[in-house]
Coordinates of C-alpha atoms and ligand atoms in Angstrom, one line a residue:
M1 CA -9.6 0.9 -20.9
F2 CA -9.3 4.2 -19.2
K3 CA -6.9 6.9 -20.6
K4 CA -6.4 8.9 -17.4
I5 CA -7.2 8.1 -13.7
L6 CA -7.4 10.7 -11.0
I7 CA -5.9 9.5 -7.7
A8 CA -7.9 11.0 -4.9
N9 CA -5.3 10.3 -2.2
R10 CA -1.7 11.0 -1.1
G11 CA 1.3 9.2 0.3
E12 CA 2.3 5.6 -0.4
I13 CA -1.1 4.5 -1.6
A14 CA -1.2 7.3 -4.2
V15 CA 2.2 6.2 -5.4
R16 CA 1.1 2.6 -5.4
I17 CA -1.9 3.5 -7.6
A18 CA 0.2 5.6 -10.0
R19 CA 2.5 2.6 -10.5
A20 CA -0.5 0.4 -11.4
C21 CA -1.7 3.0 -13.9
R22 CA 1.7 3.2 -15.6
E23 CA 1.8 -0.5 -16.0
L24 CA -1.6 -0.4 -17.7
G25 CA -0.6 2.5 -20.0
I26 CA -2.9 4.9 -18.2
A27 CA -1.8 8.4 -17.2
P28 CA -2.0 9.0 -13.4
V29 CA -3.3 12.4 -12.4
A30 CA -2.5 13.6 -8.8
V31 CA -4.3 16.1 -6.5
Y32 CA -2.5 17.7 -3.6
S33 CA -3.1 20.0 -0.7
D34 CA -0.8 22.9 0.2
A35 CA 1.2 20.5 2.5
D36 CA 1.8 18.1 -0.4
R37 CA 3.2 20.3 -3.1
A38 CA 6.5 18.5 -3.1
S39 CA 5.2 15.0 -2.3
L40 CA 6.3 11.9 -4.2
H41 CA 2.8 11.1 -5.5
V42 CA 2.8 14.5 -7.2
R43 CA 6.2 13.9 -8.8
L44 CA 5.2 10.5 -10.2
A45 CA 2.0 11.7 -11.8
D46 CA 1.6 13.2 -15.3
E47 CA -0.4 16.1 -14.1
A48 CA -1.2 17.4 -10.6
Y49 CA -3.8 19.8 -9.4
P50 CA -4.0 21.8 -6.1
I51 CA -7.1 21.2 -4.1
G52 CA -6.7 23.5 -1.1
P53 CA -5.3 23.9 2.3
A54 CA -3.5 21.2 4.3
P55 CA -6.5 20.1 6.5
S56 CA -8.1 17.2 4.7
R57 CA -11.6 18.6 5.5
E58 CA -10.7 21.4 3.1
S59 CA -8.9 19.4 0.5
Y60 CA -8.8 15.6 0.1
L61 CA -12.3 15.2 1.6
V62 CA -14.0 17.8 -0.6
I63 CA -15.9 15.8 -3.2
D64 CA -16.5 18.9 -5.5
K65 CA -12.8 19.7 -5.7
I66 CA -11.9 16.1 -6.6
I67 CA -14.7 15.9 -9.3
G68 CA -13.7 19.3 -10.5
A69 CA -10.0 18.3 -11.0
A70 CA -11.1 15.1 -12.7
R71 CA -13.4 17.0 -15.1
Y72 CA -10.8 19.7 -15.8
S73 CA -8.1 17.2 -16.6
G74 CA -10.4 14.9 -18.6
C75 CA -10.0 11.8 -16.4
D76 CA -12.3 8.8 -17.1
A77 CA -12.0 7.4 -13.6
I78 CA -11.2 8.1 -10.0
H79 CA -9.4 5.8 -7.6
P80 CA -10.0 6.7 -4.0
G81 CA -7.2 4.6 -2.3
Y82 CA -8.0 4.0 1.3
G83 CA -9.1 6.4 4.0
F84 CA -10.4 9.9 3.0
L85 CA -13.3 9.4 0.6
A86 CA -12.8 5.6 0.0
E87 CA -15.9 4.5 1.9
N88 CA -18.1 7.5 1.4
P89 CA -21.0 6.5 -0.8
A90 CA -21.4 10.2 -1.8
I91 CA -18.2 10.0 -4.0
A92 CA -19.6 7.0 -6.0
R93 CA -22.8 9.0 -6.6
A94 CA -21.0 12.2 -7.5
C95 CA -18.9 10.2 -10.0
A96 CA -22.0 8.7 -11.6
E97 CA -23.5 12.1 -12.0
A98 CA -20.4 13.5 -13.6
G99 CA -20.0 10.5 -16.0
I100 CA -16.8 9.4 -14.4
T101 CA -16.1 5.8 -13.3
F102 CA -15.6 5.3 -9.6
I103 CA -13.0 2.5 -9.1
G104 CA -14.9 0.9 -6.2
P105 CA -18.2 -0.5 -5.2
S106 CA -21.6 1.1 -5.9
A107 CA -23.0 3.6 -3.4
E108 CA -25.7 1.1 -2.6
A109 CA -23.2 -1.7 -1.9
V110 CA -21.2 0.6 0.4
E111 CA -24.4 1.5 2.3
K112 CA -25.4 -2.1 2.7
L113 CA -22.1 -3.7 3.5
G114 CA -20.1 -0.8 4.9
S115 CA -22.6 -0.2 7.8
K116 CA -21.8 -2.5 10.7
T117 CA -25.4 -3.1 11.7
A118 CA -26.8 -3.5 8.2
A119 CA -23.9 -5.9 7.3
R120 CA -24.5 -8.0 10.4
K121 CA -28.1 -8.4 9.3
I122 CA -27.0 -9.5 5.9
A123 CA -24.5 -11.9 7.4
R124 CA -27.2 -13.5 9.6
E125 CA -29.5 -13.8 6.5
T126 CA -26.7 -15.3 4.5
G127 CA -25.7 -17.8 7.1
V128 CA -22.4 -16.2 7.9
P129 CA -21.7 -16.7 11.6
T130 CA -21.7 -13.6 13.8
V131 CA -20.8 -13.4 17.5
P132 CA -23.8 -14.5 19.7
G133 CA -25.6 -11.3 20.7
T134 CA -28.1 -8.7 19.6
L135 CA -28.5 -7.4 16.1
D136 CA -30.5 -4.3 17.0
P137 CA -29.5 -1.7 19.5
I138 CA -31.1 -2.2 22.9
E139 CA -33.0 0.7 24.4
E140 CA -33.6 -0.4 28.0
T141 CA -30.8 -1.4 30.4
S142 CA -33.1 -3.9 32.0
A143 CA -33.7 -5.6 28.7
A144 CA -30.0 -5.6 28.0
I145 CA -29.3 -7.3 31.4
E146 CA -31.8 -9.9 30.5
T147 CA -30.1 -10.6 27.2
A148 CA -26.7 -10.7 28.8
R149 CA -28.0 -13.4 31.2
T150 CA -29.1 -15.5 28.3
I151 CA -25.9 -15.1 26.4
G152 CA -23.8 -15.7 29.5
Y153 CA -20.9 -13.6 30.9
P154 CA -18.5 -12.2 30.0
V155 CA -20.2 -10.0 27.5
V156 CA -18.9 -7.0 25.5
L157 CA -20.9 -3.8 25.0
K158 CA -20.4 -2.2 21.7
A159 CA -21.5 1.2 20.3
V160 CA -23.6 1.0 17.2
A161 CA -21.6 3.9 15.8
G162 CA -18.4 2.6 17.3
G163 CA -15.0 1.9 15.7
G164 CA -11.5 1.5 16.9
G165 CA -12.6 0.2 20.3
K166 CA -14.3 3.4 21.3
G167 CA -17.5 2.9 23.3
M168 CA -16.5 -0.8 23.8
R169 CA -16.7 -2.3 27.3
L170 CA -16.0 -5.8 28.7
V171 CA -18.5 -6.7 31.4
E172 CA -17.6 -9.8 33.4
R173 CA -20.4 -9.8 36.0
E174 CA -24.0 -8.7 36.2
E175 CA -23.1 -6.3 39.1
D176 CA -20.9 -4.3 36.7
F177 CA -23.4 -4.2 33.8
A178 CA -25.5 -1.1 34.5
G179 CA -22.3 1.0 35.2
G180 CA -20.5 -0.3 32.1
W181 CA -23.5 0.3 29.9
R182 CA -23.8 4.0 31.2
D183 CA -20.1 4.7 30.7
A184 CA -19.8 3.1 27.3
S185 CA -23.0 4.7 26.1
S186 CA -21.9 8.2 27.2
E187 CA -18.4 7.7 25.6
A188 CA -20.1 6.7 22.3
L189 CA -22.5 9.7 22.5
N190 CA -19.5 12.0 23.1
A191 CA -17.4 10.5 20.3
F192 CA -20.0 9.8 17.6
G193 CA -23.1 11.7 18.7
D194 CA -24.9 8.4 19.0
G195 CA -25.1 6.6 22.3
R196 CA -26.9 3.4 21.1
M197 CA -25.4 0.2 22.2
Y198 CA -25.6 -3.5 21.4
L199 CA -24.3 -6.6 23.1
E200 CA -22.1 -9.6 22.2
K201 CA -20.6 -12.6 23.9
Y202 CA -17.0 -11.8 24.8
L203 CA -14.4 -13.9 23.0
A204 CA -11.2 -14.4 24.9
R205 CA -8.0 -13.9 22.9
P206 CA -9.5 -13.8 19.4
R207 CA -7.5 -13.4 16.3
H208 CA -8.3 -10.8 13.6
I209 CA -8.3 -12.7 10.3
E210 CA -9.7 -11.1 7.2
I211 CA -10.6 -12.5 3.8
Q212 CA -9.6 -10.6 0.6
I213 CA -12.4 -10.8 -2.0
L214 CA -12.6 -9.7 -5.6
A215 CA -15.8 -9.3 -7.6
D216 CA -16.5 -8.2 -11.2
H217 CA -19.5 -6.9 -13.0
H218 CA -20.1 -10.3 -14.6
G219 CA -21.2 -12.1 -11.5
Q220 CA -17.8 -13.6 -10.6
T221 CA -16.8 -13.2 -6.9
L222 CA -13.7 -14.9 -5.6
Y223 CA -11.7 -15.1 -2.3
L224 CA -7.9 -14.7 -2.4
G225 CA -7.1 -16.2 1.0
E226 CA -6.7 -14.5 4.3
R227 CA -4.5 -12.0 6.2
E228 CA -3.7 -12.4 9.8
C229 CA -3.9 -8.9 11.4
S230 CA -3.8 -9.7 15.1
V231 CA -0.7 -7.6 15.9
Q232 CA -2.4 -4.3 16.6
R233 CA -1.7 -1.4 18.9
R234 CA -4.7 0.4 20.2
H235 CA -6.8 -1.0 17.4
Q236 CA -4.3 0.1 14.7
K237 CA -2.7 -2.7 12.7
V238 CA 1.1 -2.9 13.1
I239 CA 2.1 -6.2 11.3
E240 CA 0.0 -8.2 8.8
E241 CA 0.8 -11.5 7.3
A242 CA -0.5 -14.1 4.9
P243 CA -1.3 -16.9 5.4
S244 CA -2.5 -16.9 9.0
P245 CA -0.4 -19.2 11.2
V246 CA -3.6 -21.0 12.3
M247 CA -5.2 -21.4 8.9
T248 CA -6.1 -24.8 7.5
P249 CA -7.4 -25.5 4.0
E250 CA -10.9 -26.3 5.4
L251 CA -11.1 -23.2 7.5
R252 CA -9.9 -21.1 4.5
R253 CA -12.6 -22.5 2.3
A254 CA -15.3 -22.0 4.9
M255 CA -14.3 -18.4 5.6
G256 CA -13.7 -17.7 2.0
E257 CA -17.1 -19.0 1.0
A258 CA -18.7 -17.0 3.8
A259 CA -17.0 -13.8 2.6
V260 CA -18.0 -14.4 -1.0
G261 CA -21.6 -15.1 0.0
L262 CA -21.8 -11.9 2.0
A263 CA -20.3 -9.8 -0.9
R264 CA -22.8 -11.4 -3.4
A265 CA -25.7 -10.7 -1.1
G266 CA -24.7 -7.0 -1.0
G267 CA -24.2 -6.7 -4.7
Y268 CA -20.5 -6.0 -4.2
V269 CA -18.1 -5.3 -7.1
N270 CA -14.4 -4.3 -6.6
A271 CA -11.7 -5.6 -4.2
G272 CA -13.0 -5.8 -0.7
T273 CA -12.2 -7.3 2.7
V274 CA -14.4 -9.2 5.1
E275 CA -13.1 -9.1 8.7
F276 CA -13.6 -12.0 11.2
L277 CA -12.7 -12.8 14.7
V278 CA -11.4 -16.3 15.1
D279 CA -11.5 -17.9 18.6
E280 CA -9.1 -20.4 20.1
A281 CA -11.2 -23.3 18.8
R282 CA -11.0 -21.9 15.3
N283 CA -14.6 -20.8 15.2
F284 CA -15.0 -17.7 13.0
Y285 CA -17.4 -14.8 13.4
F286 CA -18.1 -12.0 11.0
L287 CA -17.0 -8.6 12.4
E288 CA -17.4 -6.1 9.5
M289 CA -16.6 -5.5 5.9
N290 CA -14.2 -2.9 4.4
T291 CA -15.5 -1.8 1.1
R292 CA -12.1 -0.6 -0.2
L293 CA -8.6 -1.5 -1.0
Q294 CA -6.7 -1.9 2.3
V295 CA -3.3 -0.8 3.5
E296 CA -2.2 -4.4 3.9
H297 CA -3.2 -5.6 0.4
P298 CA 0.4 -6.2 -0.6
V299 CA 0.8 -9.4 1.6
T300 CA -2.0 -10.9 -0.4
E301 CA -0.4 -9.7 -3.6
Q302 CA 2.9 -11.4 -2.7
V303 CA 1.4 -14.8 -1.8
A304 CA -1.2 -14.8 -4.6
S305 CA 1.1 -13.4 -7.3
L306 CA -1.6 -10.8 -8.3
D307 CA -1.8 -7.1 -8.6
L308 CA -5.0 -6.0 -6.8
V309 CA -4.9 -2.4 -8.0
K310 CA -4.6 -3.4 -11.6
L311 CA -7.4 -5.9 -11.1
Q312 CA -9.6 -3.1 -9.5
I313 CA -9.0 -0.9 -12.5
Q314 CA -9.7 -3.7 -15.0
I315 CA -12.9 -4.6 -13.2
A316 CA -14.1 -1.0 -13.0
A317 CA -13.5 -0.7 -16.8
G318 CA -15.9 -3.6 -17.2
G319 CA -13.4 -6.4 -17.6
R320 CA -13.7 -9.9 -16.3
I321 CA -11.5 -11.3 -13.5
P322 CA -9.1 -13.3 -15.8
F323 CA -9.0 -16.5 -13.6
A324 CA -11.3 -18.7 -11.6
Q325 CA -11.4 -19.7 -7.9
E326 CA -9.6 -22.9 -8.5
D327 CA -6.8 -21.0 -10.3
V328 CA -6.0 -19.0 -7.1
T329 CA -2.9 -20.5 -5.7
L330 CA -1.1 -19.2 -2.6
R331 CA 2.6 -19.7 -2.4
G332 CA 4.9 -19.1 0.5
H333 CA 4.5 -16.5 3.2
A334 CA 4.4 -12.6 3.2
M335 CA 4.7 -10.2 6.2
E336 CA 4.3 -6.5 6.3
C337 CA 5.5 -3.8 8.8
R338 CA 3.8 -0.4 8.8
I339 CA 6.7 2.0 9.2
Y340 CA 5.7 5.3 10.9
A341 CA 7.4 8.5 11.7
E342 CA 6.8 8.1 15.4
D343 CA 8.8 7.6 18.6
P344 CA 8.5 4.1 20.0
D345 CA 10.4 5.3 23.1
N346 CA 8.0 8.1 23.8
N347 CA 4.6 6.6 23.7
F348 CA 4.6 6.5 19.9
F349 CA 4.4 10.2 19.7
P350 CA 4.3 11.4 16.0
S351 CA 7.6 12.6 14.7
P352 CA 6.9 14.6 11.5
G353 CA 9.7 16.8 10.0
K354 CA 12.4 16.8 7.4
I355 CA 13.9 13.6 6.3
H356 CA 17.6 14.5 5.8
E357 CA 18.6 11.2 4.2
Y358 CA 16.6 8.1 3.3
R359 CA 17.6 4.8 1.9
A360 CA 15.1 2.0 1.5
P361 CA 15.9 -1.6 2.1
G362 CA 16.1 -4.0 -0.8
G363 CA 17.4 -7.4 -1.7
P364 CA 15.8 -10.8 -2.2
A365 CA 11.9 -10.8 -1.9
I366 CA 11.7 -7.4 -0.3
R367 CA 9.1 -4.9 -1.3
M368 CA 9.0 -1.3 -0.1
D369 CA 5.8 0.6 -0.7
D370 CA 6.7 4.1 0.4
G371 CA 5.8 7.7 -0.4
I372 CA 8.9 9.5 0.8
Y373 CA 12.3 10.6 -0.4
S374 CA 15.5 12.3 1.0
G375 CA 14.9 16.0 1.7
W376 CA 11.1 15.7 1.9
T377 CA 9.3 16.9 4.9
V378 CA 6.7 14.6 6.5
P379 CA 3.7 16.9 7.1
S380 CA 2.2 17.0 10.5
E381 CA -1.4 17.2 9.2
Y382 CA -1.8 13.6 8.1
D383 CA -1.2 10.1 9.4
P384 CA 2.6 9.8 9.6
M385 CA 2.9 6.4 7.9
L386 CA 6.1 6.5 5.8
G387 CA 5.5 3.3 4.0
K388 CA 5.2 -0.5 4.3
L389 CA 8.0 -2.9 4.2
I390 CA 6.9 -6.3 2.9
A391 CA 9.0 -9.5 2.9
W392 CA 8.2 -12.8 1.1
G393 CA 9.6 -16.1 2.1
S394 CA 9.0 -19.7 1.1
D395 CA 7.8 -20.2 4.6
R396 CA 7.0 -18.0 7.7
A397 CA 10.4 -18.4 9.2
E398 CA 12.1 -17.2 6.0
A399 CA 9.7 -14.2 5.7
I400 CA 10.5 -13.2 9.3
A401 CA 14.2 -13.5 8.7
R402 CA 14.1 -11.5 5.5
L403 CA 11.9 -8.8 7.1
H404 CA 14.3 -8.6 10.1
R405 CA 17.2 -8.3 7.8
A406 CA 15.6 -5.6 5.7
L407 CA 14.6 -3.6 8.8
G408 CA 18.3 -3.5 9.7
E409 CA 18.9 -1.8 6.3
Y410 CA 16.1 0.8 6.8
Y411 CA 17.9 4.2 7.1
A412 CA 16.1 7.5 7.6
T413 CA 17.6 10.5 9.5
G414 CA 16.0 13.7 10.8
I415 CA 12.8 11.9 12.0
K416 CA 12.2 9.1 14.5
T417 CA 10.7 5.8 13.2
N418 CA 9.1 2.8 14.8
V419 CA 11.6 0.4 13.2
S420 CA 12.9 -0.7 16.6
L421 CA 9.4 -1.8 17.6
F422 CA 9.4 -4.3 14.8
E423 CA 12.8 -5.6 15.7
R424 CA 11.5 -6.3 19.2
I425 CA 8.3 -8.0 17.9
L426 CA 10.1 -10.1 15.3
A427 CA 12.4 -11.4 18.1
A428 CA 9.6 -12.2 20.5
K429 CA 9.2 -15.9 21.1
D430 CA 5.4 -15.9 21.0
F431 CA 5.4 -13.9 17.8
V432 CA 7.9 -16.3 16.1
E433 CA 5.7 -19.2 17.2
G434 CA 2.6 -17.5 15.8
K435 CA 1.0 -17.3 19.2
I436 CA -0.7 -13.9 18.7
Y437 CA -4.2 -12.5 19.4
T438 CA -5.8 -9.1 19.1
Q439 CA -4.5 -7.8 22.5
W440 CA -1.1 -9.5 22.1
L441 CA 0.9 -6.4 21.3
D442 CA -0.7 -4.3 24.0
D443 CA 0.2 -7.0 26.5
F444 CA 3.7 -7.3 25.1
L445 CA 4.3 -3.6 25.4
R446 CA 3.1 -3.5 29.0
K447 CA 6.0 -5.8 29.8
P448 CA 9.3 -4.1 30.4
A449 CA 11.6 -4.0 27.4
V450 CA 14.7 -5.2 29.3
A451 CA 15.3 -7.8 32.0
K452 CA 14.6 -7.0 35.6
P453 CA 17.7 -6.3 37.8
A454 CA 19.2 -9.4 39.3
P455 CA 17.6 -10.4 42.7
P456 CA 19.7 -10.6 45.8
A457 CA 22.4 -13.3 45.8
G458 CA 21.1 -16.7 46.8
S459 CA 17.6 -16.2 45.5
T460 CA 18.4 -16.7 41.8
T461 CA 16.5 -19.6 40.3
Q462 CA 17.7 -21.8 37.6
E463 CA 15.0 -20.4 35.3
E464 CA 16.2 -16.8 35.9
I465 CA 19.8 -17.8 35.2
E466 CA 18.6 -19.3 31.9
T467 CA 16.6 -16.3 31.0
A468 CA 19.6 -14.0 31.7
A469 CA 21.8 -16.2 29.7
S470 CA 19.4 -16.2 26.7
I471 CA 19.1 -12.4 26.9
A472 CA 22.9 -12.1 26.9
V473 CA 23.1 -14.4 23.9
A474 CA 20.4 -12.5 22.1
L475 CA 22.2 -9.2 22.7
W476 CA 25.5 -10.7 21.5
H477 CA 23.8 -11.9 18.3
T478 CA 22.2 -8.5 17.8
S479 CA 25.6 -6.7 18.1
K480 CA 27.1 -9.2 15.7
S481 CA 24.4 -9.2 13.1
A482 CA 23.6 -5.5 13.1
A483 CA 24.2 -3.9 9.7
T484 CA 26.1 -1.1 11.5
P485 CA 29.5 -1.2 13.2
A486 CA 29.2 -2.0 16.9
S487 CA 29.8 1.6 17.9
L488 CA 26.7 2.5 15.8
A489 CA 24.5 -0.3 17.1
K490 CA 21.1 0.5 18.6
A491 CA 21.6 2.9 21.6
P492 CA 19.4 2.6 24.7
A493 CA 16.1 4.5 24.8
T494 CA 17.4 7.4 26.8
E495 CA 20.1 8.9 24.7
S496 CA 21.3 12.4 24.3
R497 CA 20.8 14.5 21.2
W498 CA 24.5 14.9 20.6
K499 CA 25.0 11.2 20.7
N500 CA 22.2 10.8 18.1
E501 CA 23.9 13.4 15.9
A502 CA 27.3 11.8 16.3
R503 CA 25.8 8.4 15.3
E504 CA 24.2 10.0 12.3
E505 CA 27.4 11.6 11.3
A506 CA 29.3 8.4 11.7
A507 CA 26.7 6.5 9.8
N508 CA 27.1 9.0 7.0
R509 CA 30.7 8.0 6.7
F510 CA 29.5 4.5 5.9
P511 CA 27.3 5.1 2.9
G512 CA 24.4 2.7 2.6
R513 CA 24.3 1.9 6.3
Ligands
MV4_1 C1 -14.6 -8.2 20.2 C2 -13.6 -8.8 20.9 C3 -13.9 -9.9 21.7 N1 -15.2 -10.4 21.7 N2 -15.9 -8.7 20.2 C4 -12.3 -4.2 18.8 C5 -12.7 -3.3 17.8 C6 -13.8 -3.8 17.0 N3 -13.7 -3.6 15.6 C7 -13.9 -5.2 17.4 N4 -13.1 -5.4 18.6 C8 -13.2 -6.6 19.3 N5 -14.4 -7.1 19.4 C9 -16.1 -9.7 21.0 N6 -17.4 -10.2 21.0 C10 -12.3 -8.2 20.8 C11 -12.1 -7.1 20.0 C12 -10.7 -6.6 19.9 C13 -10.1 -6.4 18.7 C14 -10.6 -6.8 17.5 C15 -9.9 -6.7 16.3 C16 -8.7 -6.2 16.3 C17 -8.1 -5.7 17.5 C18 -8.8 -5.9 18.7 C19 -8.2 -5.5 19.9 C20 -8.9 -5.6 21.1 C21 -10.1 -6.1 21.1

């Protein structure tokens, strides 16, 4: 087993990895930029090395600095976390050259499975379903129009280099094709320096469901169930859960075996995730593979009773996965909120700054994976995720109730957080009923947050009366169940600064609120 692991990351994931190291008796070694001198991941490590200025291009993304710190400190292995260098095959190669173990897949596997187009080809060859469409980029608009006619409208145009919905266009009729193709292609050229496009049949209201896989160096590749990640805002996941509300044992097995087949075909070793779109008839289609540990891995850990980071480390050290596919048992339901320093009442504008006081939620079946503390300043240079709040329940309803309860305990002053967004989502009827799809949150946020003003007398329908009554009841329950005295309960979106401060001061008189 390794003696020392260098953690090439920051924030909650660096803290998460340091915790796994400790439990395995391995010394965690941190690296930090100028903006992270006082960060929690530095404090929880045995040693910490500065790697440059705040911009990640000059620190966390510089392979030579990471390898240099690992060499200097005598680390046997490097864990990349997610983001930064995690899916860059160059770090795996640099580790190999330096005689350091990379806790992740080989550079070759990343190149095969991490590339969207290469992975789609492997998927087709392996018999993993992909959305009907083209595999190779199309050069001629006329040929593309021909293909679209064969597939049938609506179709979606996607950039070969695309990601996060950039360079993606829905085309509903042939008349709109040429214009959509031009716009999407020039958007992709602008964003990625690559204007090549391909074409797919458009799926209405698909779900994003992904399969967690785990593979060791001894030929064992397993699936650990799915995560439902359909609640996204502008292609960023907001809530993740396991299992998916639409999953069946048969579908899980079919998707799991497809994911395992793909990973095997690419020579994949490590934890990994295979993303699928699932349509309303429960057909599934391969989307892409993430060749890393993911942000939302804790929901799988909570339902599978496993520690994926410890397993990654054991696998990288040459160990065998200590269980077989038939031993994987999923119990209950887990749900995660990504808590951000951002203002949900101001277009989710980032809200970095000093955290005056912070108290994390706790209690039964609550897990808080965070990277912050009272008095720490959230830097403006990085993604402002403060942490992830995860609740487990014996069923989905209990997980939701616990998560909702824990959100009420979340207390951080000095910065804005998106906690109120989760309180709205967890109270939404469609969400509670599991009726979610990839555009659900964007649709939900387009609707006004509060009821419309009452129509003129005489025109009120029975339905409107019932809606108003249910809102009143919900508000009454909120005021009753809030963890704060009524005078401190959630204020409306437009509130003055002094009022905020008064609430803060009052809250401080009730420690723990
Ligand atoms: C789709 C789709 C519907 N039909 N492809 C968006 C980002 C990219 N990774 C895949 N995306 C989609 N591809 C077809 N043929 C709908 C989406 C989509 C989406 C997918 C996953 C998560 C969130 C999404 C939000 C909007 C649209």
